[in-house]
Every structure is written in C-alpha cells, then in structure tokens.
PDB file of C-alpha atoms in Angstrom:
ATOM      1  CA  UNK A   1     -26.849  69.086  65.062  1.00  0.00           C
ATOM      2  CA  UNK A   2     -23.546  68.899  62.997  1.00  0.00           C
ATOM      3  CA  UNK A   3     -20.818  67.090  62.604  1.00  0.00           C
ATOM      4  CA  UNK A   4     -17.330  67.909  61.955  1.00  0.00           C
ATOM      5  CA  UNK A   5     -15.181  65.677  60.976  1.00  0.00           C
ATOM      6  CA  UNK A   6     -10.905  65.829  60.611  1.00  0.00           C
ATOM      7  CA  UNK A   7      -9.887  64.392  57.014  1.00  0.00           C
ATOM      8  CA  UNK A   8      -7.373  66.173  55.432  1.00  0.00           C
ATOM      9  CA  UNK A   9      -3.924  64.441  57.573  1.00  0.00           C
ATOM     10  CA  UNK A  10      -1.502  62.487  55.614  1.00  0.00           C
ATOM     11  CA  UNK A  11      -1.590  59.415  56.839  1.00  0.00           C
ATOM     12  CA  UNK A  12       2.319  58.123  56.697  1.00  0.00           C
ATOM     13  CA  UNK A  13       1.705  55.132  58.981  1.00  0.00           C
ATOM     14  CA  UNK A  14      -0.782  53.733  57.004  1.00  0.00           C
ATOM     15  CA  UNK A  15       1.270  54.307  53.566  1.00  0.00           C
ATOM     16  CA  UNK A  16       0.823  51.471  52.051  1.00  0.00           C
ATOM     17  CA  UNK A  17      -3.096  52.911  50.981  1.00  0.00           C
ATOM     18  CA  UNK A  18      -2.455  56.424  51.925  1.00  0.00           C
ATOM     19  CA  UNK A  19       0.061  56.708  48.718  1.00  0.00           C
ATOM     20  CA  UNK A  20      -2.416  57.140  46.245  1.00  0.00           C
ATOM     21  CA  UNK A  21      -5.823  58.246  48.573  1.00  0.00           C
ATOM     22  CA  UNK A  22      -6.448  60.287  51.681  1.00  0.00           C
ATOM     23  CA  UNK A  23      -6.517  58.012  54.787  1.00  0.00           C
ATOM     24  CA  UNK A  24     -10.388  58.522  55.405  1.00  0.00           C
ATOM     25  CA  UNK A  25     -11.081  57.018  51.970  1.00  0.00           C
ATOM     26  CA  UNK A  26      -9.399  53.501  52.815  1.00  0.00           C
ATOM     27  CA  UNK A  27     -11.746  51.058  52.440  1.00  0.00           C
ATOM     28  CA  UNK A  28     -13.117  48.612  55.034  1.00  0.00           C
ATOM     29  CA  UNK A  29     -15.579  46.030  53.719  1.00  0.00           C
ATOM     30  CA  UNK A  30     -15.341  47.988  50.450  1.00  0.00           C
ATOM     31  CA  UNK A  31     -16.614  51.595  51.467  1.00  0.00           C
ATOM     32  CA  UNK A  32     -14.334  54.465  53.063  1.00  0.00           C
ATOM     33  CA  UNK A  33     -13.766  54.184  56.628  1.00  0.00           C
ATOM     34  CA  UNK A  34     -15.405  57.848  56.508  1.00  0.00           C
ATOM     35  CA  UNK A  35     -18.373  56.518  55.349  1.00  0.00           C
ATOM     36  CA  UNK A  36     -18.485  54.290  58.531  1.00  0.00           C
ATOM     37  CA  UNK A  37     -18.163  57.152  60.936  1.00  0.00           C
ATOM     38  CA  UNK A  38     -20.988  59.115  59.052  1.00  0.00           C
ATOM     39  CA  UNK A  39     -23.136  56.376  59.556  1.00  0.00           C
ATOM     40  CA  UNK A  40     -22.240  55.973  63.157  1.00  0.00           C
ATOM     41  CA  UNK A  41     -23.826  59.741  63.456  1.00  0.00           C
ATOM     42  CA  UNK A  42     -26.454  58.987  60.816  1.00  0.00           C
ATOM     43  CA  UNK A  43     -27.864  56.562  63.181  1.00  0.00           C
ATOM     44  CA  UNK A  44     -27.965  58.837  65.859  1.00  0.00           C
ATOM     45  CA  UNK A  45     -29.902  61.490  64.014  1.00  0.00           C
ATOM     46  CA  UNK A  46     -26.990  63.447  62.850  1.00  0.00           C
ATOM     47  CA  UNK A  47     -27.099  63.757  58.993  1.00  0.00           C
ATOM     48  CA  UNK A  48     -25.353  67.052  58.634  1.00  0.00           C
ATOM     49  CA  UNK A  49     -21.739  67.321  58.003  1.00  0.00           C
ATOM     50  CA  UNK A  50     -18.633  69.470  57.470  1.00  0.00           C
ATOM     51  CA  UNK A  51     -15.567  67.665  56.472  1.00  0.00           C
ATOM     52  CA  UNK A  52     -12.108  69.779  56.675  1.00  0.00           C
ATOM     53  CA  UNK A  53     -10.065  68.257  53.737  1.00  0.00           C
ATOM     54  CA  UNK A  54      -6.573  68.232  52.877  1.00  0.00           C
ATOM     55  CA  UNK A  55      -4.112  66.007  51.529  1.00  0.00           C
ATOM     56  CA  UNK A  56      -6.044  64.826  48.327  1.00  0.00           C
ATOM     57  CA  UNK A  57      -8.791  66.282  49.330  1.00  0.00           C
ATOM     58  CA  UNK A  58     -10.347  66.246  45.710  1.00  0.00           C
ATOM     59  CA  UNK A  59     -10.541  62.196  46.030  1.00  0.00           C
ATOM     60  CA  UNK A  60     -13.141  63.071  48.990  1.00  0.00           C
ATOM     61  CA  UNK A  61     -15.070  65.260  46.891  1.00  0.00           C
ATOM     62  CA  UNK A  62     -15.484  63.208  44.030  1.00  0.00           C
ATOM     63  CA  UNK A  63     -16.366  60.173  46.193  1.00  0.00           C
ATOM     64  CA  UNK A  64     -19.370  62.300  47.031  1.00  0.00           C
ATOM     65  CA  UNK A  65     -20.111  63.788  43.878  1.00  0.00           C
ATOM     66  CA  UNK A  66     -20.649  60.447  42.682  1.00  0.00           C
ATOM     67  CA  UNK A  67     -22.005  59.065  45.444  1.00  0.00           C
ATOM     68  CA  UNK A  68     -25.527  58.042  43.778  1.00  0.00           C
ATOM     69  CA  UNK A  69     -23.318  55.891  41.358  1.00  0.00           C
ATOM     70  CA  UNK A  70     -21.476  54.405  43.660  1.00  0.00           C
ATOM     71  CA  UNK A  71     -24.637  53.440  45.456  1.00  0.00           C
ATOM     72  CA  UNK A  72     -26.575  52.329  42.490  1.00  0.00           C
ATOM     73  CA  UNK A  73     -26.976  50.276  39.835  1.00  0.00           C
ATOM     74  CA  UNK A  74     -27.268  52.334  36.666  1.00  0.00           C
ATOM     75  CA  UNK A  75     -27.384  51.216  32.428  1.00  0.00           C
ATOM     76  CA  UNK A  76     -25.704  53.460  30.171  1.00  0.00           C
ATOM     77  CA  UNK A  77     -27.177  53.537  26.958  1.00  0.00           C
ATOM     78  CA  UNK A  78     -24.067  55.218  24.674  1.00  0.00           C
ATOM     79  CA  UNK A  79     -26.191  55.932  21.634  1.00  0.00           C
ATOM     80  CA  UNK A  80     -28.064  58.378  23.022  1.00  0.00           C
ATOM     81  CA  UNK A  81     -25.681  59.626  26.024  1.00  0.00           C
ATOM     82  CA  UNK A  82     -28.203  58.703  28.767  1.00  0.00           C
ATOM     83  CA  UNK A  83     -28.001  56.777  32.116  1.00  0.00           C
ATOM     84  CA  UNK A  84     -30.748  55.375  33.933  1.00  0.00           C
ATOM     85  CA  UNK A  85     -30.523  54.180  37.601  1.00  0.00           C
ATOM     86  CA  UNK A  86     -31.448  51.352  39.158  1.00  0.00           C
ATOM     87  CA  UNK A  87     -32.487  50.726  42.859  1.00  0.00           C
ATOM     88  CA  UNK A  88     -30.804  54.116  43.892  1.00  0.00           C
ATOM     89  CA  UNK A  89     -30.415  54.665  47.179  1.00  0.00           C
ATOM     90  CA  UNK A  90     -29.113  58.200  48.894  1.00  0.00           C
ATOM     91  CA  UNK A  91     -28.403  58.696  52.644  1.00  0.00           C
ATOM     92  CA  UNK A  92     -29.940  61.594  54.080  1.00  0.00           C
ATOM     93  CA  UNK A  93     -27.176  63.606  54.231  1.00  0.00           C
ATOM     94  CA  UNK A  94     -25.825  67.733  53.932  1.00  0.00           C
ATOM     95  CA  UNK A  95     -22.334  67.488  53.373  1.00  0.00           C
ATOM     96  CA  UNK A  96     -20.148  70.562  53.621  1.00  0.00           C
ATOM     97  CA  UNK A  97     -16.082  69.720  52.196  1.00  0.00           C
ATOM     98  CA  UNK A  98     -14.003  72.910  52.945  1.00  0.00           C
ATOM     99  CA  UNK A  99     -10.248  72.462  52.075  1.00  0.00           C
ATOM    100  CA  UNK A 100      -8.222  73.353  55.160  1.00  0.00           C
ATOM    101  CA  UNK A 101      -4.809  73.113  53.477  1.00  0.00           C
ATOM    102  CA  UNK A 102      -2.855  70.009  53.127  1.00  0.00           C
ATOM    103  CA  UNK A 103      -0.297  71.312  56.267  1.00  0.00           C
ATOM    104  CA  UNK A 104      -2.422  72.616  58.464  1.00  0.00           C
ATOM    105  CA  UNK A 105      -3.145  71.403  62.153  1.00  0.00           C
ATOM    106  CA  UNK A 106      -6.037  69.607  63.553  1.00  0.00           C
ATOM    107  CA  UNK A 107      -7.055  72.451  65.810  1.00  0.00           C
ATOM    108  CA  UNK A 108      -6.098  74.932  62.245  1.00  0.00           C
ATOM    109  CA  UNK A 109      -8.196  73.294  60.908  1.00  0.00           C
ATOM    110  CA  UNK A 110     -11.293  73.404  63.324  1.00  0.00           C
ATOM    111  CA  UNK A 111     -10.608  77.193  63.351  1.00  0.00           C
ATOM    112  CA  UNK A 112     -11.055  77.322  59.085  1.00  0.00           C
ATOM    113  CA  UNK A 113     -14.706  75.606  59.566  1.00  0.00           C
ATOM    114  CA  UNK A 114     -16.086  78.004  61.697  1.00  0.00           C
ATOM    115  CA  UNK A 115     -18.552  79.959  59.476  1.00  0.00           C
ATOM    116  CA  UNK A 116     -20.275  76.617  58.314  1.00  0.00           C
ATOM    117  CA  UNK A 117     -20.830  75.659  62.011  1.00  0.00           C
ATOM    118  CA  UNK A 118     -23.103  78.554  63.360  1.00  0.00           C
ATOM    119  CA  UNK A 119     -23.593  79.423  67.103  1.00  0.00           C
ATOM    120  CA  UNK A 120     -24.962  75.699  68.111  1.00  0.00           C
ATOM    121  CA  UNK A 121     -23.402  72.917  70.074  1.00  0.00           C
ATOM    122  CA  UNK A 122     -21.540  70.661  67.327  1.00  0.00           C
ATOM    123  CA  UNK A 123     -19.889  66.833  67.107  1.00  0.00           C
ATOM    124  CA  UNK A 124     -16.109  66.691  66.329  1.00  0.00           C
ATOM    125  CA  UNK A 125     -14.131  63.408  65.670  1.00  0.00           C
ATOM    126  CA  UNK A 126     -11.153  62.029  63.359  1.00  0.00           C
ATOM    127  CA  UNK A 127     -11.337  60.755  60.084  1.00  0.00           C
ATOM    128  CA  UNK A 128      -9.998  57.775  61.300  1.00  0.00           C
ATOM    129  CA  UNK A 129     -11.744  55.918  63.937  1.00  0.00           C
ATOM    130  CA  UNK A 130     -14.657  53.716  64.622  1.00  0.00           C
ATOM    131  CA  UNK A 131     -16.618  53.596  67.519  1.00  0.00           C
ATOM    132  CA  UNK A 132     -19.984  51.826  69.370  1.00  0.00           C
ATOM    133  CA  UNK A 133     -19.999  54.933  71.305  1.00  0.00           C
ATOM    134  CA  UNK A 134     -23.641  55.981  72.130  1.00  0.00           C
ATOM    135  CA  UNK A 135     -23.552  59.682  70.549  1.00  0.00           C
ATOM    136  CA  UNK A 136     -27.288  60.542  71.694  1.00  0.00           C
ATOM    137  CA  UNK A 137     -26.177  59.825  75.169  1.00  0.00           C
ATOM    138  CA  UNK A 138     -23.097  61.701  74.589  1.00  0.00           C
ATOM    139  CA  UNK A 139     -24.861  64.485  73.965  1.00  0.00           C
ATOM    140  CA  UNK A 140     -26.591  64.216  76.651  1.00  0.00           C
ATOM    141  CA  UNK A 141     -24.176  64.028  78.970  1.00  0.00           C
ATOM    142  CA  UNK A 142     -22.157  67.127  77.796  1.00  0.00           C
ATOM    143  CA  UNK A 143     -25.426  69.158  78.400  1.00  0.00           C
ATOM    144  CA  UNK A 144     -25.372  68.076  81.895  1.00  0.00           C
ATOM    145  CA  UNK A 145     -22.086  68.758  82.505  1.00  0.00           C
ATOM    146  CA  UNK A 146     -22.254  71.834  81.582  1.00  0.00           C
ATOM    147  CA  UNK A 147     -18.889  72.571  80.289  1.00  0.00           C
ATOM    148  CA  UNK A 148     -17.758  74.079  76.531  1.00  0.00           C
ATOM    149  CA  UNK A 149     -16.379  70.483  75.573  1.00  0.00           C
ATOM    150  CA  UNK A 150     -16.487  66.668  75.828  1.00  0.00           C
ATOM    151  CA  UNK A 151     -14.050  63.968  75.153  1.00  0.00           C
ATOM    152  CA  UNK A 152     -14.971  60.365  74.447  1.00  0.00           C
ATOM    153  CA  UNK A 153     -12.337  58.593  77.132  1.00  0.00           C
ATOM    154  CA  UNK A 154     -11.504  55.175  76.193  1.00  0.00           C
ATOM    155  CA  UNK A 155      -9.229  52.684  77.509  1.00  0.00           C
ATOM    156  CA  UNK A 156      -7.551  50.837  74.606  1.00  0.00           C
ATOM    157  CA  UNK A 157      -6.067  47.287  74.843  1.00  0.00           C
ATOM    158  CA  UNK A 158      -3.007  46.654  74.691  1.00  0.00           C
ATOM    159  CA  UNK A 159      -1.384  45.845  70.941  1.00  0.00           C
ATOM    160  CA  UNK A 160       1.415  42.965  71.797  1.00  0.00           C
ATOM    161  CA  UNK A 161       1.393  39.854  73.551  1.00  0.00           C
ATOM    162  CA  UNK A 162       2.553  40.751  77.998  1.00  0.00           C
ATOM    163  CA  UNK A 163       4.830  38.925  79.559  1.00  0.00           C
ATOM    164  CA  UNK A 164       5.433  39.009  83.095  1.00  0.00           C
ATOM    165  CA  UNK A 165       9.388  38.902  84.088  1.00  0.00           C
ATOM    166  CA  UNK A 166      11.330  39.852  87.844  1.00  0.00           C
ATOM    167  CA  UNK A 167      14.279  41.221  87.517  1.00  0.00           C
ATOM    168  CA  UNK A 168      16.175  38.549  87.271  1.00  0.00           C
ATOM    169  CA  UNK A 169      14.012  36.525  85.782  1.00  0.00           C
ATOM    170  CA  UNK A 170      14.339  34.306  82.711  1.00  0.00           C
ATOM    171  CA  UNK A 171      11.120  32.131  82.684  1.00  0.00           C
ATOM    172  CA  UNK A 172       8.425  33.492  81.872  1.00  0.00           C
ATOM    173  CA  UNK A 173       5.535  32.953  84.047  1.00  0.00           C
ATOM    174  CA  UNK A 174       2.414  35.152  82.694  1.00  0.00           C
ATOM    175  CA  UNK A 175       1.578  35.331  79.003  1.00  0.00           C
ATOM    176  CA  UNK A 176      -1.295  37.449  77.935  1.00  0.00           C
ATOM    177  CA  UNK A 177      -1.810  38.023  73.875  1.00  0.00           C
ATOM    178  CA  UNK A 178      -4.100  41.177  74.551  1.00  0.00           C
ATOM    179  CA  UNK A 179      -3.874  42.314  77.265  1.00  0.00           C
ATOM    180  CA  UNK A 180      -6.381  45.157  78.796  1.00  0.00           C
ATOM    181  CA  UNK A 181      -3.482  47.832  78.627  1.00  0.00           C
ATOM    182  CA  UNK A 182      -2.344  50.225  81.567  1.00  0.00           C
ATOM    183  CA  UNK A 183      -5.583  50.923  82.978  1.00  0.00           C
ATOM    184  CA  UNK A 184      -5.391  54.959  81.694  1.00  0.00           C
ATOM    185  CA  UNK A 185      -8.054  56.321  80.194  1.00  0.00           C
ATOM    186  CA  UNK A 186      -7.053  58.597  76.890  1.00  0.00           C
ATOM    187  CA  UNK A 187      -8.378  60.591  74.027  1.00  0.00           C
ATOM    188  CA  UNK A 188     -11.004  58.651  72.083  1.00  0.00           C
ATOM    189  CA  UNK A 189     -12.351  61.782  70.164  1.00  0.00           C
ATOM    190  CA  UNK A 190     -16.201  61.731  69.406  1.00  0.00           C
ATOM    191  CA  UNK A 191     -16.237  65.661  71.176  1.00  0.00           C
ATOM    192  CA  UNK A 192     -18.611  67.457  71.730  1.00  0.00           C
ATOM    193  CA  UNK A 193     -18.528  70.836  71.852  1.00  0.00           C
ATOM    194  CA  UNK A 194     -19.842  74.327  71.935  1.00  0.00           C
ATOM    195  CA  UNK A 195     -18.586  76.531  69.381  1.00  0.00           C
ATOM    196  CA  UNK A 196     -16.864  79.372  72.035  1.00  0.00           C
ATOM    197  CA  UNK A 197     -14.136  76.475  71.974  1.00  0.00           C
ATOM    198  CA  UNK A 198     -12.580  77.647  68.881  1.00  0.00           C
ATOM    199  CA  UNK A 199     -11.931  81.089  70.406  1.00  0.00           C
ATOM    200  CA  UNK A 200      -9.026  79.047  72.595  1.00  0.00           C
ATOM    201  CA  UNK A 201      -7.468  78.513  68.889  1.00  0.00           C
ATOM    202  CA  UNK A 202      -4.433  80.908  67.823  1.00  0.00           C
ATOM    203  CA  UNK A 203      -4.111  79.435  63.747  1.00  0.00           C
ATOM    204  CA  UNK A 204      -3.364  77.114  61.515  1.00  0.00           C
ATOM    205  CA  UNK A 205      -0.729  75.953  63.464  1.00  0.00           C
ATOM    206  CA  UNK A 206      -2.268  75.002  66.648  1.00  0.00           C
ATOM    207  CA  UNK A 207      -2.839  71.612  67.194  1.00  0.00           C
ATOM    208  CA  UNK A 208      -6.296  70.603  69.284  1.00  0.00           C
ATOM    209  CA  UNK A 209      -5.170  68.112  71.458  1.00  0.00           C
ATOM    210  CA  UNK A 210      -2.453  70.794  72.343  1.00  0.00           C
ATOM    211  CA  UNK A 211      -3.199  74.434  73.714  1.00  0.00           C
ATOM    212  CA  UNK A 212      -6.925  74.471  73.240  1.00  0.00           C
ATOM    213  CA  UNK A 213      -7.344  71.040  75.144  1.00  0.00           C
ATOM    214  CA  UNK A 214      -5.108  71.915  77.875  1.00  0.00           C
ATOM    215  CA  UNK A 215      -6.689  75.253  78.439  1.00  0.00           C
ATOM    216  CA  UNK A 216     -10.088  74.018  78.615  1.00  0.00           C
ATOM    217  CA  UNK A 217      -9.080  71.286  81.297  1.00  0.00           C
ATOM    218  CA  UNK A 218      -7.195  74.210  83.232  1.00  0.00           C
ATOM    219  CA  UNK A 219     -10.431  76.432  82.958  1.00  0.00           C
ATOM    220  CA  UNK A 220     -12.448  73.203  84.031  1.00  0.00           C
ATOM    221  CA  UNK A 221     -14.526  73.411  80.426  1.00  0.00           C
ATOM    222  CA  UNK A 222     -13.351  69.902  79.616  1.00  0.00           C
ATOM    223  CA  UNK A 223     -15.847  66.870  80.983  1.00  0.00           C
ATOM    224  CA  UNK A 224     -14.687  63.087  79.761  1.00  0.00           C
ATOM    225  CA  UNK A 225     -17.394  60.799  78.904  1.00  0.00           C
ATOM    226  CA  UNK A 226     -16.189  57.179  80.095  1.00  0.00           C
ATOM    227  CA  UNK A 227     -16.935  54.815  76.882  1.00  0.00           C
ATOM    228  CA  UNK A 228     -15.855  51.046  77.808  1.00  0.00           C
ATOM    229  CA  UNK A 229     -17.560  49.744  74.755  1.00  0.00           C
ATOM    230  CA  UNK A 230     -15.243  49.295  71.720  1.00  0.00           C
ATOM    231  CA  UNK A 231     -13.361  51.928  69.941  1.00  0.00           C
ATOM    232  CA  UNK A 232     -10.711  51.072  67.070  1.00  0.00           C
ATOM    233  CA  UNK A 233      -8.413  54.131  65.355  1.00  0.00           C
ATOM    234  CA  UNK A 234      -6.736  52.939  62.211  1.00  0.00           C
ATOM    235  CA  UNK A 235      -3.681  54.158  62.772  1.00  0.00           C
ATOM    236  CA  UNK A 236      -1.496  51.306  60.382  1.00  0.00           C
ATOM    237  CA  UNK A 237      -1.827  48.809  58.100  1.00  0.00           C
ATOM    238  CA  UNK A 238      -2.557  46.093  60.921  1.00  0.00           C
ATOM    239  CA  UNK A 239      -5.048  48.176  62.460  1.00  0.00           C
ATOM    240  CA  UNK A 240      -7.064  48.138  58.736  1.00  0.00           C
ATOM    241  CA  UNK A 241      -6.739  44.296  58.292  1.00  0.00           C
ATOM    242  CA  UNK A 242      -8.296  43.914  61.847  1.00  0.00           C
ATOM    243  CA  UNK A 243     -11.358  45.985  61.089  1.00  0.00           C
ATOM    244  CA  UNK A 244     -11.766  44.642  57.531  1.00  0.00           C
ATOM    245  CA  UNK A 245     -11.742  40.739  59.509  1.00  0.00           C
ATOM    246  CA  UNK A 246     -14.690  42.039  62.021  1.00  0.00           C
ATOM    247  CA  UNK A 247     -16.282  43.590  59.007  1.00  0.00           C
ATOM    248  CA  UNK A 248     -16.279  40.716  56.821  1.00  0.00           C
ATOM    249  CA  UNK A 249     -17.214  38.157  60.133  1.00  0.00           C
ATOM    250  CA  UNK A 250     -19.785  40.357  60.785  1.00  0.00           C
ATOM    251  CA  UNK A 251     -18.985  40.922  63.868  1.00  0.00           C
ATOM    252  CA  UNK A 252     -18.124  45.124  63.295  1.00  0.00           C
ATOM    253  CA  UNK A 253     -19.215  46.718  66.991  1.00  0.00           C
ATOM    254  CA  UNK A 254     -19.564  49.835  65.190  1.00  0.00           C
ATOM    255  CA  UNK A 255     -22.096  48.570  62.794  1.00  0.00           C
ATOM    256  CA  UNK A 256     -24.975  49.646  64.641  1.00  0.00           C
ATOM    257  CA  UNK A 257     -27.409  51.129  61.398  1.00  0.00           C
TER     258      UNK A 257
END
C-alpha cells in the first residue's frame, strides 16, 4: 500500500523555521518531522510513498537525495575524489516527490498525484502531524466499513489553562492547565481512502477538507475511526518545542519503530 503525504503548504504560523525550509523539514530531535510520519507507516508495513511538494519543495528533494549521507558516516579522501561510507544504513523506502505548485490546495494537490497512485486503496495524511495511531488497524477498519474514505477522529486537549467563572463571578473556583477540550471529535487526518475519492475533486483550487469531504459524508462514503491515543499537529512554534521536549525525554508516543 501507499502513502501520500501533503508537504508543499507554507507554513506562516510556524515562521520562525518555515522562513528558510518547508514546514515538513523542521526538525524534531534533529530529523524532519516528515521523517517521523514515514516511520510511523514504515512500521506498519508501508514503505512506499508519494510526497506532493511545494513551497521549497527542492529542500525535500535534496534531503532525500542525500539521504545515505545524512544517515551515515562517510571519509572523504580529497586526493583522489572518493568517499567511502561507514555503517550506512537506508530505510526501505520508494519515494515518489511530485511538485504540486507552491499555491495549490490540499485537495489540488491530491488530484496532481493521481497517476503515481494506481487503482488501489491508499494512506493520506499532512506533513505535519504525529500520531500513535494504529495504521494496520486503520486499515482494517476502513475495509469493514465499507465506504470510499476514512478519517482518523481525534479529540485534542485543550491548549490554555480553564477557568470556571458564573456570570457574575470574580473568584475563580476551577483551574485546569490542560484541560480535555470540548468533548468534539475533529479531523485528525491519517485517511484512508480508495482512489474513486479524487473524482469528488474539481482542481487545484479545491480544498479536501472542503467539497470533497462534505460530499462524501452527504453520500455516506465517509466512516471516522475513533483514535483516543495521542495525536500532536505542529501547527506553531510552541507546538515544535513540545514535541522536541517528549522527543528528547523519551517519552515521544509516536515513536513506536
């Protein structure tokens, strides 16, 4: 099975890195968080991806061009123009980048990707977020559902410290620093999906969480896999510093390889 996975946004709220790099290529505990969610599917079984670039989309290309470098140790020896490698190590991945414009829409750029998919059930997810969410038994679920696609539902927690206050109030009474959140359940990503879904998308400009979403839950094609495990988007500049402390405390949910 493959993987698709949305990498070519611009990342303003997170512009203090996304300035010079493309927001899947910020680092947490020193390698992109793309590389993160690849090994979330890697460790699933999935080792065959198509990445839809954009903004700076080269920086993702060369990342993986080089990737045996960045993974080794190596000795260059300058008189005679030769490298040797040490203790290389390469994942066993197929990695398709296809550059989907740097203005194009997430469900644009779904649409642009379609030849390298073929006619089989796929994985879809942002370049952005990490996950303990059990993919294999994602799968499975979406093939008992029987429907075209899948959503990951997740119920985030909430970001600031809750205070409970009447109306007239002044005292506060209740003081939670995380609290659980509302109780909704939203759009995690980690689809799944059958490739008839991008018929429902007109063109570069649609956005997927848009038209295509709405039709499919209006056509009943659209099943929501409940994950209550943890699932983090990095989003801004305090959402990187949190996953960087798990990673570095070793305590990353997501790092289940």
């Amino acid at each position: 099975m493959k993987a698709v996975i949305l990498a070519g946004g611009l990342g303003t709220r997170l512009s203090e890195e996304t300035s010079i790099k493309p927001k899947p290529m910020v680092e947490i505990g020193g390698k992109p968080i793309l590389w993160h969610i690849m090994k979330i599917y890697s460790s699933h079984g999935i080792n065959e991806f198509i990445i839809c670039c954009g903004y700076k989309g080269y920086i993702i290309k060369e990342y993986f061009a080089n990737y045996f470098l960045h993974m080794s140790d190596v000795t260059f020896d300058m008189r005679f123009n030769q490298m040797s490698i040490h203790s290389g190590y390469a994942e066993p991945w197929r990695i398709t980048l296809v550059n989907t414009g740097d203005n194009t829409m997430t469900g644009g750029r779904l649409k642009q990707v379609r030849e390298h998919i073929g006619n089989e059930t796929f994985c879809f997810t942002y370049g952005d977020g990490v996950s303990n969410v059990n993919i294999t038994e994602l799968i499975k679920f979406h093939r008992e559902q029987n429907t075209l696609a899948t959503l990951s539902a997740v119920q985030p927690a909430g970001r600031f410290g809750a205070i409970s206050l009447g109306q007239e109030q002044t005292k506060i009474t209740s003081f939670k620093e995380k609290p659980e959140g509302d109780g909704a359940w939203i759009n995690g990503g980690y689809f799944v999906l059958e490739p008839q879904v991008i018929d429902f998308i007109a063109d570069s400009s649609t956005v997927w969480e848009k038209e295509p979403l709405e039709k499919l839950a209006e056509l009943e094609q659209l099943s929501a896999y409940k994950h209550d495990g943890f699932w983090q988007p990095m989003d801004t500049l305090r959402d990187k510093n949190y996953l960087e402390d798990l990673w570095q405390s070793d305590k990353a949910p997501w790092k289940i390889w």
